[in-house]
Short mmCIF file of C-alpha atoms in Angstrom, two decimals:
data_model
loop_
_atom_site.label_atom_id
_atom_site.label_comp_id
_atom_site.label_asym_id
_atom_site.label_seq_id
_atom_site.Cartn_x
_atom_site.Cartn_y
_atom_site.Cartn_z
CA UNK A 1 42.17 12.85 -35.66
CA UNK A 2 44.97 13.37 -32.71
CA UNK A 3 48.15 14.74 -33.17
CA UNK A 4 50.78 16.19 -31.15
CA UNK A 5 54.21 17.54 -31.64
CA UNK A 6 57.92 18.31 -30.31
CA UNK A 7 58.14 21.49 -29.29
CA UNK A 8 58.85 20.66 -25.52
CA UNK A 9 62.13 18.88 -27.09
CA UNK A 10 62.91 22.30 -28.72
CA UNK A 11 62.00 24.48 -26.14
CA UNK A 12 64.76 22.67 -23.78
CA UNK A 13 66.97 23.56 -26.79
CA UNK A 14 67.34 27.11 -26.82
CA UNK A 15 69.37 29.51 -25.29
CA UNK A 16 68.40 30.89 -21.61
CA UNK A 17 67.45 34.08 -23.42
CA UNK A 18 64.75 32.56 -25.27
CA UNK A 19 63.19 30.84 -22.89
CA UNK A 20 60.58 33.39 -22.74
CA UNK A 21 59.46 32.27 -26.29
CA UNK A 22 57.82 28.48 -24.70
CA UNK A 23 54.78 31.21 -22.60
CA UNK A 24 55.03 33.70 -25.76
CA UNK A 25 53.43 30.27 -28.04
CA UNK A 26 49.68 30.14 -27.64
CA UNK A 27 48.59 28.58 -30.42
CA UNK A 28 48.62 24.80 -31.81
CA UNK A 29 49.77 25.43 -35.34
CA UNK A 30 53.38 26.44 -35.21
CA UNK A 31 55.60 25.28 -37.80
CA UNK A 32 58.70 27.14 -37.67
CA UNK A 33 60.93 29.03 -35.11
CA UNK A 34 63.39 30.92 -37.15
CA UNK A 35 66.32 32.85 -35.57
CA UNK A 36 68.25 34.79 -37.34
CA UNK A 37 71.54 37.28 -36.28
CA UNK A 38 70.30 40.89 -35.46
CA UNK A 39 66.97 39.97 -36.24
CA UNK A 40 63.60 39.82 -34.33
CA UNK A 41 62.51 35.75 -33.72
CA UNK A 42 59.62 34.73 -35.94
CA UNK A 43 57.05 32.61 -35.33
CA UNK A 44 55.51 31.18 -37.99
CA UNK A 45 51.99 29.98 -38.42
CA UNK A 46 49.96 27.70 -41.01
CA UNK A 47 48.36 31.01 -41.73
CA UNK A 48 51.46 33.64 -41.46
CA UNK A 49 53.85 34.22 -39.00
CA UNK A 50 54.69 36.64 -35.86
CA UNK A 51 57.70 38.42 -35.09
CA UNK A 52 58.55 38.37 -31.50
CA UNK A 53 59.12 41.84 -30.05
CA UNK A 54 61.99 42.47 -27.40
CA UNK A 55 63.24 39.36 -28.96
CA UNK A 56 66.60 39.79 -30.91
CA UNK A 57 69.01 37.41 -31.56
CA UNK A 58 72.83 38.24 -31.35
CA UNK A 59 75.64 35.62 -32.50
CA UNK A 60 76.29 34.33 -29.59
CA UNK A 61 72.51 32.57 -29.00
CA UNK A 62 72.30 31.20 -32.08
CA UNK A 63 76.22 29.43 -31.42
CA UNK A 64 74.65 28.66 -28.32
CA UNK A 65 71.53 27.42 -29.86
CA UNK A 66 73.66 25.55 -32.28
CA UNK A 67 76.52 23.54 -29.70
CA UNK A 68 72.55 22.67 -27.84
CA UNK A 69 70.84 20.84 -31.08
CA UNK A 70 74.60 19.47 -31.46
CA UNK A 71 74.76 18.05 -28.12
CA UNK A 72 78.09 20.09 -27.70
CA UNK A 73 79.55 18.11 -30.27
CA UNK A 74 79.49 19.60 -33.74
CA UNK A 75 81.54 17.17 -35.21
CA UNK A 76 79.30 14.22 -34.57
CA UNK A 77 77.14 16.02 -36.89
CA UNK A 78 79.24 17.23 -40.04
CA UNK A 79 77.70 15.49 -42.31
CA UNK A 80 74.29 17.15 -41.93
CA UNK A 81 75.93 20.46 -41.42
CA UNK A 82 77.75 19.72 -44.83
CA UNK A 83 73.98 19.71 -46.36
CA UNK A 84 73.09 22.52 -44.60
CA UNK A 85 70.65 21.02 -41.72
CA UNK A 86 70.64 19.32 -38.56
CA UNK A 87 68.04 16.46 -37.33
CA UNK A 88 67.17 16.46 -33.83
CA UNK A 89 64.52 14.74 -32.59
CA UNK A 90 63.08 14.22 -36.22
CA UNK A 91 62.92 18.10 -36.14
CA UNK A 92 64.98 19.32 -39.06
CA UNK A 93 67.00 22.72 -38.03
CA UNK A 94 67.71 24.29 -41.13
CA UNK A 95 71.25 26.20 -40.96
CA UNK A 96 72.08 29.44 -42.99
CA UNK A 97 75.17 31.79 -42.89
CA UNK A 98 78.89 31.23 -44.36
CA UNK A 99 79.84 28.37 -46.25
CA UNK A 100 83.75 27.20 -47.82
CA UNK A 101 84.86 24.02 -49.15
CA UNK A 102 86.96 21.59 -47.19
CA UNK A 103 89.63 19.51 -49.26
CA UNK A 104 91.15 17.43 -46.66
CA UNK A 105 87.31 15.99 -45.75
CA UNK A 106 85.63 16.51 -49.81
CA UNK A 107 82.77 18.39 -47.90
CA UNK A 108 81.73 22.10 -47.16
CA UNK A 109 81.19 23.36 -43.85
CA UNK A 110 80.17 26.03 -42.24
CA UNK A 111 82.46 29.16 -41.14
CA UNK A 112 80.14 30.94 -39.77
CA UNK A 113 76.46 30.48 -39.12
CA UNK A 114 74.17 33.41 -39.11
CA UNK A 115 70.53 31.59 -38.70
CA UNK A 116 68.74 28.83 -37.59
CA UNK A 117 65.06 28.05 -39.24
CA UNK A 118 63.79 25.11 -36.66
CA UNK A 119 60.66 22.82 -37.96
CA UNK A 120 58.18 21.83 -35.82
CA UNK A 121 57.82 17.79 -36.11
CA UNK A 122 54.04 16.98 -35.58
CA UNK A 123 51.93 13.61 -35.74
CA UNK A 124 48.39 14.11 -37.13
CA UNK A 125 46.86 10.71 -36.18
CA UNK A 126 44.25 9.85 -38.94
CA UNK A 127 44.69 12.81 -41.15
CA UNK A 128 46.43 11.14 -44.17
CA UNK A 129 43.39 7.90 -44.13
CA UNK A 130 41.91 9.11 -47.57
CA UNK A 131 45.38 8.81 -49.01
CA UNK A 132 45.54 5.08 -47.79
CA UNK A 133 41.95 5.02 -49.12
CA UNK A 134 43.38 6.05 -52.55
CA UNK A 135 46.34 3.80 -52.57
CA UNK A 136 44.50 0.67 -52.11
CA UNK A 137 44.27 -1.85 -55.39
CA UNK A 138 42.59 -5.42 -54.60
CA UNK A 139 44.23 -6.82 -51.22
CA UNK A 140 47.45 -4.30 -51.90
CA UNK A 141 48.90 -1.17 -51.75
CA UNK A 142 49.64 0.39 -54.71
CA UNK A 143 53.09 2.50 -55.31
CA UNK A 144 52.78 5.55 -54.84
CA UNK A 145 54.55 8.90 -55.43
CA UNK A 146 53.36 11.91 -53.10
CA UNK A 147 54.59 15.44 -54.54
CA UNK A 148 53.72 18.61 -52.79
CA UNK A 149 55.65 21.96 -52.71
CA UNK A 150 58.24 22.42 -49.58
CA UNK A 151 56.10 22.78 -45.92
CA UNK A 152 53.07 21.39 -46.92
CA UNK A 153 53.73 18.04 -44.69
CA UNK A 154 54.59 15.14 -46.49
CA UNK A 155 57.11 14.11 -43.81
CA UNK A 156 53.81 13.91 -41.53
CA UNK A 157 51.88 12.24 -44.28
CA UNK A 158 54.29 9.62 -44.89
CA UNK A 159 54.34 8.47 -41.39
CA UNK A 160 50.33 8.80 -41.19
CA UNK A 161 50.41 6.50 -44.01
CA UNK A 162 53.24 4.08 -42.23
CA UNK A 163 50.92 4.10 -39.11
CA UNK A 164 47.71 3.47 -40.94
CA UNK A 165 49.28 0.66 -43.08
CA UNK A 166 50.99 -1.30 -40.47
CA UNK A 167 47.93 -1.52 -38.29
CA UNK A 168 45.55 -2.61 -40.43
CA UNK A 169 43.05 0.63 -39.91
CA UNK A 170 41.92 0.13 -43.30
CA UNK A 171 39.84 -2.09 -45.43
CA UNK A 172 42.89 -4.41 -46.42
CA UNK A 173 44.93 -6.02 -43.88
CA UNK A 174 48.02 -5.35 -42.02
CA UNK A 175 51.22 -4.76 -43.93
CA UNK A 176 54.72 -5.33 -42.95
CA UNK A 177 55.77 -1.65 -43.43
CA UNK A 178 59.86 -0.34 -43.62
CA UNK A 179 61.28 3.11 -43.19
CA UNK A 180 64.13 3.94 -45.30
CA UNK A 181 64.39 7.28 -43.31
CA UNK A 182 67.72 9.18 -43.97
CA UNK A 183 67.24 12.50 -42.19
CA UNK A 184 65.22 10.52 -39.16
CA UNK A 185 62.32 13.23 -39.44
CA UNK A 186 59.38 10.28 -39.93
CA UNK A 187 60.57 8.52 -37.05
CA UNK A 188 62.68 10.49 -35.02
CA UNK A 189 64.66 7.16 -33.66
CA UNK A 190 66.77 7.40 -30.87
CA UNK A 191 69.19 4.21 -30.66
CA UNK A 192 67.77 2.91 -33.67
CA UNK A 193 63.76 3.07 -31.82
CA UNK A 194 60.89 5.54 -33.42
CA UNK A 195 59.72 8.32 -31.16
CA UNK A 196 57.05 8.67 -33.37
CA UNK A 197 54.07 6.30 -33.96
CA UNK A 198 54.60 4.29 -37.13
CA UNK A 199 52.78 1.29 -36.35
CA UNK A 200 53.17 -1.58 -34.48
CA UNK A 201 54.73 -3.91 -38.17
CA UNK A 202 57.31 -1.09 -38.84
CA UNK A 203 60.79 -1.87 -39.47
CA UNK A 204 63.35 1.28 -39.56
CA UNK A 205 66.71 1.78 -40.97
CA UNK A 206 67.48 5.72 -40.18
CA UNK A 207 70.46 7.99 -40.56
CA UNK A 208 71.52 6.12 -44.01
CA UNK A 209 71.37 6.66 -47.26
CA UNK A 210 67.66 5.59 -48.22
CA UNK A 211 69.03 3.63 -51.48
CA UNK A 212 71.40 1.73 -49.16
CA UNK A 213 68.66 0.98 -46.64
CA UNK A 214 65.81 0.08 -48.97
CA UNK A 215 68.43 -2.54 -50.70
CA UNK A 216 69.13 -3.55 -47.08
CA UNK A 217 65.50 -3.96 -45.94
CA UNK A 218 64.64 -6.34 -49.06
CA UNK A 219 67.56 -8.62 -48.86
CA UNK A 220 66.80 -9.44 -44.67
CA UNK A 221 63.13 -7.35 -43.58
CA UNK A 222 61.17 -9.01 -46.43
CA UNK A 223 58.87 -5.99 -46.19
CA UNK A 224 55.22 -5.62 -47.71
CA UNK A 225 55.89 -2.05 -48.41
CA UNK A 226 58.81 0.23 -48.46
CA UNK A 227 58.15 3.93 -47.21
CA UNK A 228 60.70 6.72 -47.47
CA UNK A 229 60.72 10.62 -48.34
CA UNK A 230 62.13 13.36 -50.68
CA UNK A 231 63.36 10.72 -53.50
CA UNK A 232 65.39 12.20 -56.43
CA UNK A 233 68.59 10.74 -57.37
CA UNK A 234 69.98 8.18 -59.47
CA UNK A 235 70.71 5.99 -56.81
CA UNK A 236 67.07 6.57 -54.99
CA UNK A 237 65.57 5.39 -58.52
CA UNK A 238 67.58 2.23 -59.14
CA UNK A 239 66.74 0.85 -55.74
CA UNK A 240 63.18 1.77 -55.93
CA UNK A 241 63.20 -0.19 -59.29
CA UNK A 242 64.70 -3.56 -57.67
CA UNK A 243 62.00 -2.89 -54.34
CA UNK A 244 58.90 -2.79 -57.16
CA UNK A 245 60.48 -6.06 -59.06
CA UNK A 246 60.88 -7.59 -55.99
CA UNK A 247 57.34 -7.47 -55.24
CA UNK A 248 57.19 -4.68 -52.96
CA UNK A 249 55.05 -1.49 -53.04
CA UNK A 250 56.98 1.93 -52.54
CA UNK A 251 55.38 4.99 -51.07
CA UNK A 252 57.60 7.63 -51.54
CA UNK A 253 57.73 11.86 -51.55
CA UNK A 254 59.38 14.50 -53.82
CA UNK A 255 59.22 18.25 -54.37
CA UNK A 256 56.93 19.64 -56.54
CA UNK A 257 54.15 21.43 -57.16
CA UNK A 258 52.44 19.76 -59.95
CA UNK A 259 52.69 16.28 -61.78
CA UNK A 260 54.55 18.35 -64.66
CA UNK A 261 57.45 19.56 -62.56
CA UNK A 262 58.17 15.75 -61.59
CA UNK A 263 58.11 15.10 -65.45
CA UNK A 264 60.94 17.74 -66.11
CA UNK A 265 63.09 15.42 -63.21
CA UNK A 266 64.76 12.22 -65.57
CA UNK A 267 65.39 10.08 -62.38
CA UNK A 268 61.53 10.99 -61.84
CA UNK A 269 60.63 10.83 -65.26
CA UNK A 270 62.13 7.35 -65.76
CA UNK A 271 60.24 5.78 -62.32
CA UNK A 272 56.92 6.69 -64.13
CA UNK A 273 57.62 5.58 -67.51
CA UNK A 274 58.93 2.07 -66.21
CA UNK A 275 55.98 1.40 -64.19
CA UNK A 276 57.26 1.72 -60.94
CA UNK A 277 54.36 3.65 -59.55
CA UNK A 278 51.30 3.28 -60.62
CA UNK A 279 49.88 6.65 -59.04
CA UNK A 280 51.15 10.03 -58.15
CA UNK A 281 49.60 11.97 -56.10
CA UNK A 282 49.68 16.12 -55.25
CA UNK A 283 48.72 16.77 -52.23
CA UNK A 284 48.10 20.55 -50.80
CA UNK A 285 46.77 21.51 -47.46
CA UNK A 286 43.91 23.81 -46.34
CA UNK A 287 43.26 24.53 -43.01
CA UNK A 288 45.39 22.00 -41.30
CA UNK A 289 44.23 19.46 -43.42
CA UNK A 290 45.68 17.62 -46.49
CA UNK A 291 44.25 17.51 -49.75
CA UNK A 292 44.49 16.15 -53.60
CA UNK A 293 45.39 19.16 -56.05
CA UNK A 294 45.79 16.35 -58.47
CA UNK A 295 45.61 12.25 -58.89
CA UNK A 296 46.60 10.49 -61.60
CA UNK A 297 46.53 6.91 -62.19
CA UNK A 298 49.14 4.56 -64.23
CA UNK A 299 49.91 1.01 -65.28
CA UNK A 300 52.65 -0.74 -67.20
CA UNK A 301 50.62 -0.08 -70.44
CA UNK A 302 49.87 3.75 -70.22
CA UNK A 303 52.34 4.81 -68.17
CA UNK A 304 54.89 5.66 -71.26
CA UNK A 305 51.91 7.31 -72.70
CA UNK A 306 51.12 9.62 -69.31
CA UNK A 307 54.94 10.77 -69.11
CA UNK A 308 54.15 11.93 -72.74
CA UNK A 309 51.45 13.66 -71.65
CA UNK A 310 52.74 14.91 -68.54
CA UNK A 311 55.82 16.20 -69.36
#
């Protein structure tokens, strides 16, 4: 297994005053930089996290740090700011402080911002090839919901799973694979091309609305399988629906920590009980390395039956 991961990108980010932190790193598994206003930096690790003495931020590096990930130009960026992150470099930047509610623009924005919690985007070459292993029904892939609590790496699964998939480093053959990737943190595209290894049959649509894009992707890609993360809404549902009847498996995330707590979602709910997967997966991680907390199994003729007994 190989992986690697952005932090040089995010390193050139941040203020001159932290540029102490890119000698003060020595290990391999950071996840998270957070910087918060009169507060020490922390570090966080897969197995806790550091707080970096002689290191305090003040308002003015974390504006700075901001009008960086921005590229000095917020506004191209209000959107994601609306929903409280930024993507850069398929490293989200989570954003915390004051928000209010703009009429004119039907969005809120932030007044002030007080924090910045930055995620380390990291490729782990090979470690998601059990989950393929899983997935695999006859000469296909089978759809496929992957749940885990927030952190635990599903972003990196998913595009472990693209990778895998559109190669062919399985026991089926290759698949055309497509990306409905809204936040651009499984590719990180630049000018519409992945940064990011997804395999050499991957077709990406990023910085849209995954419904729009999967619908997009059918009608002109003709995909083999449709990959895409952190589904939950009405609209994510419906187009799932019409990718499945189409013919096309769908490998998709959501947030949760147990097959139940999908259950209690009705957009969720509803994908199960109409057969549009046919497994769901939990996944969990244990030093550095993914693994099943629970697997479950469903076709057309049970699956009614497991949402019963799941929810």
């Amino acid at each position: 297994m190989s992986a690697h991961d952005s932090r040089g990108e995010i390193y050139g980010m941040l203020p001159e005053s932290f540029s102490r932190l890119r000698d003060l790193v020595r290990r391999d598994d950071l996840e998270e930089i957070r910087i918060r206003v009169g507060k020490n930096v922390q570090l966080v690790y897969s197995d806790g996290d550091e707080l970096v003495r002689d290191m305090v931020a003040g308002k003015s590096d974390v504006a700075r740090l901001v009008e960086n990930i921005c590229r000095h130009s917020i506004y191209a960026f209000e959107k994601e700011l609306s929903q409280g992150y930024i993507t850069v470099e398929g490293s989200r930047v989570g954003i915390s402080g004051n928000m209010v509610y703009d009429v004119a623009s039907r969005r809120w924005r932030f007044s002030d911002i007080s924090g910045c919690n930055i995620r380390i985007v990291r490729e782990c070459e090979g470690s998601s090839r059990w989950l393929v292993d899983a997935m695999i029904r006859g000469a296909n892939i089978a759809s496929t919901l992957i749940v885990s609590e927030p952190g635990v790496g599903k972003t990196t699964a998913l595009r472990d799973i693209a990778r895998i998939v559109s190669n062919g480093e399985c026991v089926i053959a290759p698949k055309k694979v497509f990306i409905a990737d809204e936040r651009n943190e499984i590719t990180a595209s630049v000018r519409g091309v992945p940064r990011l290894n997804v395999g050499v049959r991957t077709d990406v649509i990023a910085c849209c609305d995954k419904s729009y894009a999967m619908m997009a992707a059918i009608r002109a890609l003709s995909p083999n399988v449709i990959i895409t993360d952190e589904i939950g809404t009405d609209d994510d549902a419906r187009a799932i629906c019409e990718a499945v009847n189409c013919g096309v498996s769908v490998i998709a995330s959501a947030h949760g920590d147990c097959a139940e707590s999908v259950m209690r979602r009705p957009s969720l709910k509803r994908l199960v009980s109409d057969g549009a997967f046919e497994s769901l997966i939990v996944i969990g991680r244990r030093d550095g390395m993914f693994y099943a907390k629970q697997s479950h199994r469903f076709d057309k003729e049970n699956a009614i039956k497991a949402v019963g007994r799941l929810a």
